[in-house]
XYZ file of C-alpha atoms in Angstrom:
396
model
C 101.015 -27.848 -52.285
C 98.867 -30.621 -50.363
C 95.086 -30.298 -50.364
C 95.952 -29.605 -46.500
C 98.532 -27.584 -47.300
C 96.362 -25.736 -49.415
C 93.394 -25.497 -47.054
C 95.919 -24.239 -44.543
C 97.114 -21.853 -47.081
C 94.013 -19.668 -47.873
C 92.749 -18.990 -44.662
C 94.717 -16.833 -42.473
C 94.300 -13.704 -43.983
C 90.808 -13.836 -44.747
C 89.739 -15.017 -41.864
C 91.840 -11.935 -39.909
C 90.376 -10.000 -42.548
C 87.067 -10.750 -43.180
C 85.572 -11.428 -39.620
C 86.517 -8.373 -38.279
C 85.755 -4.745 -39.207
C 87.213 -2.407 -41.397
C 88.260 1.350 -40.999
C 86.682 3.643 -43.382
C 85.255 6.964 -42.561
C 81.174 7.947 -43.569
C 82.132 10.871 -45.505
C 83.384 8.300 -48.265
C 80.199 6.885 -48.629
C 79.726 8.367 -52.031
C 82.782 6.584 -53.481
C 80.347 3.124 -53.202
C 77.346 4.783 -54.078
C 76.456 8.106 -55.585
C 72.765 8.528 -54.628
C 70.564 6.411 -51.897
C 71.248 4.336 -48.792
C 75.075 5.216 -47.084
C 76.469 1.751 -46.438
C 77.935 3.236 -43.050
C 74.612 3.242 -41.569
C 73.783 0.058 -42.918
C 73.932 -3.198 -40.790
C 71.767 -6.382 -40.700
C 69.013 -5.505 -38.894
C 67.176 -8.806 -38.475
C 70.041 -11.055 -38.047
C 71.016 -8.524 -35.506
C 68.009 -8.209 -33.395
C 67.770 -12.315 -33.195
C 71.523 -12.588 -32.289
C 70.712 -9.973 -29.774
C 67.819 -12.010 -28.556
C 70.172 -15.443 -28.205
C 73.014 -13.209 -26.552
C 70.621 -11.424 -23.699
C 68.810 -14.870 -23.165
C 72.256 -16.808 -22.520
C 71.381 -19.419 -25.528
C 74.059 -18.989 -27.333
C 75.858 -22.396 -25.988
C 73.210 -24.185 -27.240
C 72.757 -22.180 -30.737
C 76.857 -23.325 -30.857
C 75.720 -27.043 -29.756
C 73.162 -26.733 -32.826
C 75.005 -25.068 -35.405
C 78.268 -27.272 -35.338
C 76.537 -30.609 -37.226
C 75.165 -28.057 -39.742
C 78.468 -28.826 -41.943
C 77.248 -28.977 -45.892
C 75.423 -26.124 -47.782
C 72.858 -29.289 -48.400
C 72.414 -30.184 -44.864
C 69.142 -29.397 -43.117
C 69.305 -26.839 -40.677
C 69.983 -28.340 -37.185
C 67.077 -29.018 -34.813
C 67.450 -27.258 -31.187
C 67.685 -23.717 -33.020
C 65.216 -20.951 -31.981
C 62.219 -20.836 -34.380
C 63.158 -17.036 -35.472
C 66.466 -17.950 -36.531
C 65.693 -21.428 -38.154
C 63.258 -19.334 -40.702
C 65.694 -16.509 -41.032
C 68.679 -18.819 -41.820
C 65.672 -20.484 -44.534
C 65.988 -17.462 -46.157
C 69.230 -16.485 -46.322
C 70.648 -20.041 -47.402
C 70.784 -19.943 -50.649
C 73.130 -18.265 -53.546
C 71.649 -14.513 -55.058
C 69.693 -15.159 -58.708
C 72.512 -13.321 -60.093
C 75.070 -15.807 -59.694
C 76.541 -17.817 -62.371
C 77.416 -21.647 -61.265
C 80.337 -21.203 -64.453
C 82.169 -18.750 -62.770
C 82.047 -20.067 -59.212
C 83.370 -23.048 -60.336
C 86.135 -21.510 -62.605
C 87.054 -19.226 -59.659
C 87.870 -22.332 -57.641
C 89.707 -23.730 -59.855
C 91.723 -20.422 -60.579
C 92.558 -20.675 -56.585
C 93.523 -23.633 -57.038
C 96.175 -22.563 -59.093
C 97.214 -19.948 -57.887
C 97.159 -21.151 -54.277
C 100.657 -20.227 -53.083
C 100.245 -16.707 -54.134
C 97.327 -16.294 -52.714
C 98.153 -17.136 -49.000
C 101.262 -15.363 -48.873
C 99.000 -12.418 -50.632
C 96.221 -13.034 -48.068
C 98.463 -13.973 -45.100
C 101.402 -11.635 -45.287
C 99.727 -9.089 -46.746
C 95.634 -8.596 -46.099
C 95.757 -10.295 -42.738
C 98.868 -8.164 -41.496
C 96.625 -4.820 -43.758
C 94.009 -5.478 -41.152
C 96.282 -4.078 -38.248
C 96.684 -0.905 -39.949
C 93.410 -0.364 -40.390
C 92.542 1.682 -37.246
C 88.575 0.299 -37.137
C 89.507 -2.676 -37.547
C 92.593 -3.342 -35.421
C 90.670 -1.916 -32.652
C 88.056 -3.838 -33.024
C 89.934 -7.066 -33.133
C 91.577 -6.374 -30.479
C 89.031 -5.667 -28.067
C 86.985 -8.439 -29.113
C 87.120 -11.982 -27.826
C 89.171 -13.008 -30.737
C 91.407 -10.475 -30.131
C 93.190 -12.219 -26.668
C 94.191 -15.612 -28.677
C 95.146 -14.445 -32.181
C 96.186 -18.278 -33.248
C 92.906 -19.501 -31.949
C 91.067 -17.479 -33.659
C 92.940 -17.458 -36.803
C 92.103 -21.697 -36.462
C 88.718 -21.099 -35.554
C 87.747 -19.175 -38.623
C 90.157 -20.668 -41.089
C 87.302 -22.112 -42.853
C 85.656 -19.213 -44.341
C 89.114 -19.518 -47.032
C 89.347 -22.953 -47.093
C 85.528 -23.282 -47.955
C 85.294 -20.336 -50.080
C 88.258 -21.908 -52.402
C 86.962 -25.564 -52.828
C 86.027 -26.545 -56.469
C 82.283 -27.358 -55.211
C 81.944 -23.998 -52.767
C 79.155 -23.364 -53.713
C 77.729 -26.780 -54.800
C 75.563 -29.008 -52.370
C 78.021 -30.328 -51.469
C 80.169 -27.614 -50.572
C 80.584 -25.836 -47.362
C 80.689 -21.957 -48.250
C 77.270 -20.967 -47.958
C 76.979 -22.758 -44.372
C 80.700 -21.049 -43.182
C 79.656 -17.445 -44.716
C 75.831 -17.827 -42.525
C 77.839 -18.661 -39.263
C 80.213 -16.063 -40.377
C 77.269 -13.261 -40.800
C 75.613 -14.965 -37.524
C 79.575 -14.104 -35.940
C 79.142 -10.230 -37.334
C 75.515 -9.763 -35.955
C 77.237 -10.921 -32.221
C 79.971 -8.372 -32.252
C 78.027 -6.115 -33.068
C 75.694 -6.571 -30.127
C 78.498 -7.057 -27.868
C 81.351 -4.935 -28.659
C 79.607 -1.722 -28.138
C 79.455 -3.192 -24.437
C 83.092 -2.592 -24.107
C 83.980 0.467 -22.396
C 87.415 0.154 -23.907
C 86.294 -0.009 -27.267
C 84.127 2.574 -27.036
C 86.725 4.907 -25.596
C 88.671 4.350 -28.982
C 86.211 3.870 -31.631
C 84.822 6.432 -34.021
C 81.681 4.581 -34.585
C 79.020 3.544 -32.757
C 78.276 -0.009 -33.874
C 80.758 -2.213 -36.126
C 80.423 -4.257 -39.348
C 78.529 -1.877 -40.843
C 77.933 -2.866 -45.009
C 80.724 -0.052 -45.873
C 83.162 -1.703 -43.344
C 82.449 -5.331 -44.984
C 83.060 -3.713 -48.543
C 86.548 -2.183 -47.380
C 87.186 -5.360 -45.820
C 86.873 -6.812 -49.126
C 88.881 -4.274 -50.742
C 91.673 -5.195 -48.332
C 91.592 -8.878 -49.505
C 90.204 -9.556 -52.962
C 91.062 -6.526 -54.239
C 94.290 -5.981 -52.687
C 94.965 -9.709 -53.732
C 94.127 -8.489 -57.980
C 96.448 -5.588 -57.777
C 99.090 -7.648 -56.438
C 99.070 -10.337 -58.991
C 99.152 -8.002 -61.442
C 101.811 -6.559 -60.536
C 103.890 -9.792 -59.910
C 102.733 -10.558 -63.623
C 101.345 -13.838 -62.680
C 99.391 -15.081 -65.508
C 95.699 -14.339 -65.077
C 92.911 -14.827 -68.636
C 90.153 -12.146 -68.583
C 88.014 -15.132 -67.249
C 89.993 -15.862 -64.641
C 90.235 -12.638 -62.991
C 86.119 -12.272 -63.995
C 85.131 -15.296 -62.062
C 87.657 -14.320 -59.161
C 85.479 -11.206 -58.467
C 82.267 -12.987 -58.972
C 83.178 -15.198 -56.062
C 84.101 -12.226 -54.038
C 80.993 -10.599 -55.003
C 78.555 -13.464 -54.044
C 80.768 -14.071 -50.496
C 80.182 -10.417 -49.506
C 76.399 -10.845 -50.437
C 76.137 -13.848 -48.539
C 77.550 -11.793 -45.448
C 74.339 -9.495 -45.932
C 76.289 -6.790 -48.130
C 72.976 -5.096 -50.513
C 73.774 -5.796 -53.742
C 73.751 -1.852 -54.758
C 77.341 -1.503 -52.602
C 78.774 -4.271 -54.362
C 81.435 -2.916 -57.174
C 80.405 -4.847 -60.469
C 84.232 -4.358 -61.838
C 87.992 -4.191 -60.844
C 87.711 -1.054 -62.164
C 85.618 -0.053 -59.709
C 86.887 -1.846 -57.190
C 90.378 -0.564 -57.588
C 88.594 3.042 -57.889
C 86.907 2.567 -54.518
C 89.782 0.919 -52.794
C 91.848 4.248 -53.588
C 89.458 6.352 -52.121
C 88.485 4.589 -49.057
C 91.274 1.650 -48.166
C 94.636 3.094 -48.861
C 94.223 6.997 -47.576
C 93.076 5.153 -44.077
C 95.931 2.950 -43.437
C 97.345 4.370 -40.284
C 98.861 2.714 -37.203
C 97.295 2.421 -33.766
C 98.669 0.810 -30.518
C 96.175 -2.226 -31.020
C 97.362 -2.854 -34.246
C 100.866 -3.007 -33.336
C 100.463 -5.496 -30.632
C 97.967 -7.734 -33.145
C 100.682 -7.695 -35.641
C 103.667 -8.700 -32.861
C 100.885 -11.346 -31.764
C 100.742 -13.080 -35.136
C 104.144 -12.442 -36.321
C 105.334 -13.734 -32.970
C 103.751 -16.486 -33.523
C 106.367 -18.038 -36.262
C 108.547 -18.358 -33.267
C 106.473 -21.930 -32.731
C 107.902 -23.518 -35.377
C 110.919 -23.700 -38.009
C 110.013 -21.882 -41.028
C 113.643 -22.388 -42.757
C 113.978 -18.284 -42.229
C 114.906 -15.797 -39.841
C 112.507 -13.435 -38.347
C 113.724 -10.821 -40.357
C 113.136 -12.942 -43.870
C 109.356 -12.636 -42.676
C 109.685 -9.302 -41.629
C 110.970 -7.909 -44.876
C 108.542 -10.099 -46.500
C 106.021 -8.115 -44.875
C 107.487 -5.214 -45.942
C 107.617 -6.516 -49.615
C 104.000 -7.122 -50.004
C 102.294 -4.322 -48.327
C 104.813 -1.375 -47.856
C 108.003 0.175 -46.199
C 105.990 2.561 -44.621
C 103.931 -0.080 -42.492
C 106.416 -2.007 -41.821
C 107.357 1.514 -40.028
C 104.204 1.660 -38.210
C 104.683 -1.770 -37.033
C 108.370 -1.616 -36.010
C 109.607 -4.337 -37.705
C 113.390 -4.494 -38.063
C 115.027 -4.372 -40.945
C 117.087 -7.200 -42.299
C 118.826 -5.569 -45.443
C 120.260 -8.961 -46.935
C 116.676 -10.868 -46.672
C 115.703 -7.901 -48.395
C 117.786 -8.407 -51.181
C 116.878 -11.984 -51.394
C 113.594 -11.275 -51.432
C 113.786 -8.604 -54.230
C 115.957 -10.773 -56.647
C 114.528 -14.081 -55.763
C 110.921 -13.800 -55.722
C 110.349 -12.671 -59.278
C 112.345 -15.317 -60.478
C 110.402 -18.011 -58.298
C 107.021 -16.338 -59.666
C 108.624 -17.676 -63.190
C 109.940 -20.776 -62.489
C 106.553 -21.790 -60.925
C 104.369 -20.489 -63.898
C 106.640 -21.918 -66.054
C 108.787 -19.222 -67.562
C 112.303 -20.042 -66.009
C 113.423 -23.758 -67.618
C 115.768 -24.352 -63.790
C 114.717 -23.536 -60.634
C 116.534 -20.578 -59.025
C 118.417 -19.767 -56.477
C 116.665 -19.519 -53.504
C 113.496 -21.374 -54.779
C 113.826 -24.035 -52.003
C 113.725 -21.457 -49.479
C 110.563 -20.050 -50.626
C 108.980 -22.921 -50.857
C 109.766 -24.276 -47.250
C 109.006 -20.955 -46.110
C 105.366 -20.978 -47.536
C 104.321 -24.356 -46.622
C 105.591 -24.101 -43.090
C 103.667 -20.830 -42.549
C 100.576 -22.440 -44.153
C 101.216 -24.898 -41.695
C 101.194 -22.513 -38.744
C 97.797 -21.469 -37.973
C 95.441 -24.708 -38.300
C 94.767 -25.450 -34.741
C 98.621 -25.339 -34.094
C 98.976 -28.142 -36.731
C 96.392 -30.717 -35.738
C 93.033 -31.944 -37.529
C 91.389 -28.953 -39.752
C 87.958 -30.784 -38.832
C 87.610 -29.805 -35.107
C 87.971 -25.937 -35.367
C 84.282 -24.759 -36.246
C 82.951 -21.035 -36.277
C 81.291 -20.552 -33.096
C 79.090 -17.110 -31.802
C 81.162 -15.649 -28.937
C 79.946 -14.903 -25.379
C 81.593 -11.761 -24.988
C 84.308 -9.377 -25.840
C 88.483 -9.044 -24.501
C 88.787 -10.622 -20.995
C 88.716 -7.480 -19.167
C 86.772 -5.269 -22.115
């Protein structure tokens, strides 16, 4: 794929993932922790009493104004911000002493790789997760994101994009910058959405984004993402799939996760995700209309498929059962196609077949024509930056 095609290609599902909240219920706590602090009743309390501060005083247009020429992760922080936030943003700049530069960089280059897996694994299957996920469908859905899914799919593509570059987490790089705006995003929502009557009258929490619903998050992207390579048998060293969790593990810290929450294997992950991802998977009403939103959204341009090849795509990756939940119909000879054909694309791509397959022209129009999709409806990647909403759902 294209660098563009490739930037286009990591984003969707984490950025429907990631900024959002995830569904988990308190009682699970102990399956992250076995003593101390419950990361359900954890948050980011400073962040979130200055973004409070910026909403209630009707600044943030001019935080937005200052943040979007703060670009690099060796840029200065923009002039026109309020003092408090300027030295809480000094502080929070900067990568944990515990990471290791070696891995970072080895993780990007593993994306790299692996980059058409990974969107259709992120895409079609963590990003379309999200909408069973009853906390976190609803709260998508009642947020402001929730009312233009393709806008806000473009307006937080970059967390992927800039998470996957070689120099991430160099100077140079962008991730550190994307994940504060990111965190600054979180710390919003949760000062707003609680606001919404309509929320409220659905949610089982009082306050969203709490450090347990960041970690499920993850455990509906990067950890989802492991187990499914696995078990597609794409080739993976122990160092590869070691950095790949480092890079998840320093992106969730950087989005104000405490380091005791964070799982330090995929042992543990894949432990954790059992007990508090996959029992929780459930449909709601808002998810179903989220997942016609972004599915629907195909319907803009030729992918070189029917709507039922994506549909039992969908199906593929995550499950028959949610494709129940979500009432997709079933298309029994894309199925088929998909069941025969995309094994034996997985091994002419890595290598393993000597002549392309059958089919493998199809899958590869389909994914770069989906990666394609939602980047500001196909223009210029470079004029979609993470901005601080003003409120929640028109009418919320």
């Amino acid at each position: 794929m294209s660098n563009l095609s490739r930037r286009n290609a990591l984003s969707l599902g984490v950025a429907l993932g990631l900024v959002g909240a995830a569904s988990v219920v308190p009682a699970a706590a102990a399956a992250f922790t076995a003593a101390g602090a419950d990361p359900w009743w954890v948050w980011d309390d400073e962040v979130d009493a200055l973004m409070a501060g910026v909403l209630d005083s009707g600044r943030v247009p001019a935080v937005n104004t200052a943040l979007r020429s703060w670009v690099n992760n060796a840029d200065p922080l923009p002039s026109g911000l309020p003092a408090d936030l300027t030295a809480w943003l000094q502080r929070a700049n900067r990568l944990p002493g515990w990471a290791d530069p070696a891995k970072l960089r080895r993780a990007a280059d593993f994306n790299r790789r692996k980059d058409t897996y990974l969107f259709l694994l992120y895409g079609l299957g963590s990003g379309i997760m999200s909408t069973v996920i009853p906390r976190e469908a609803r709260s998508v859905y009642w947020s402001a994101g929730g009312a233009a899914m393709q806008d806000r799919a473009a307006k937080t593509f970059t967390f992927g994009y800039d998470l996957s570059e070689l120099g991430a987490f160099e100077p140079s790089g962008q991730f550190m910058v994307t994940a504060n705006k990111t965190r600054l995003v979180h710390a919003a929502v949760r000062h707003l959405l609680p606001q919404s009557p309509h929320w409220r009258a659905v949610a089982d929490e009082q306050v969203p984004i709490s450090n347990g619903d960041i970690l499920v998050t993850f455990h509906s992207l990067g950890t989802f993402v492991h187990r499914k390579l696995a078990e597609w048998h794409v080739p993976m060293s122990a160092a590869d799939e070691e950095a790949f969790l480092h890079q998840w593990q320093v992106a969730i810290h950087l989005l104000g996760v405490r380091d005791e929450f964070i799982p330090q294997t995929w042992a543990a992950a894949d432990a954790q995700s059992a007990r508090v991802l996959t029992p929780l998977l459930a449909p709601t009403q808002e998810g179903r209309e989220l997942a016609a939103d972004l599915l629907g959204l195909t319907a803009q341009v030729d992918l070189g498929v029917t709507r039922g090849f994506l549909n039992e795509f969908v199906r593929y990756v995550l499950s028959n059962e949610v494709g129940d939940w979500l009432g997709l119909p079933r298309d029994y000879a894309a199925a088929t196609l998909i069941r025969t054909g995309w094994p034996a694309y997985i091994a002419f791509r890595e290598g393993l077949l000597p002549i392309a397959p059958a089919g493998f022209y199809l899958f590869d129009q389909f994914i770069r024509a989906l990666a394609m999709l939602f980047l500001d409806k196909g223009t210029s990647p470079a004029s979609t930056p993470i901005t601080i909403p003003t409120g929640n759902r028109p009418g919320a």
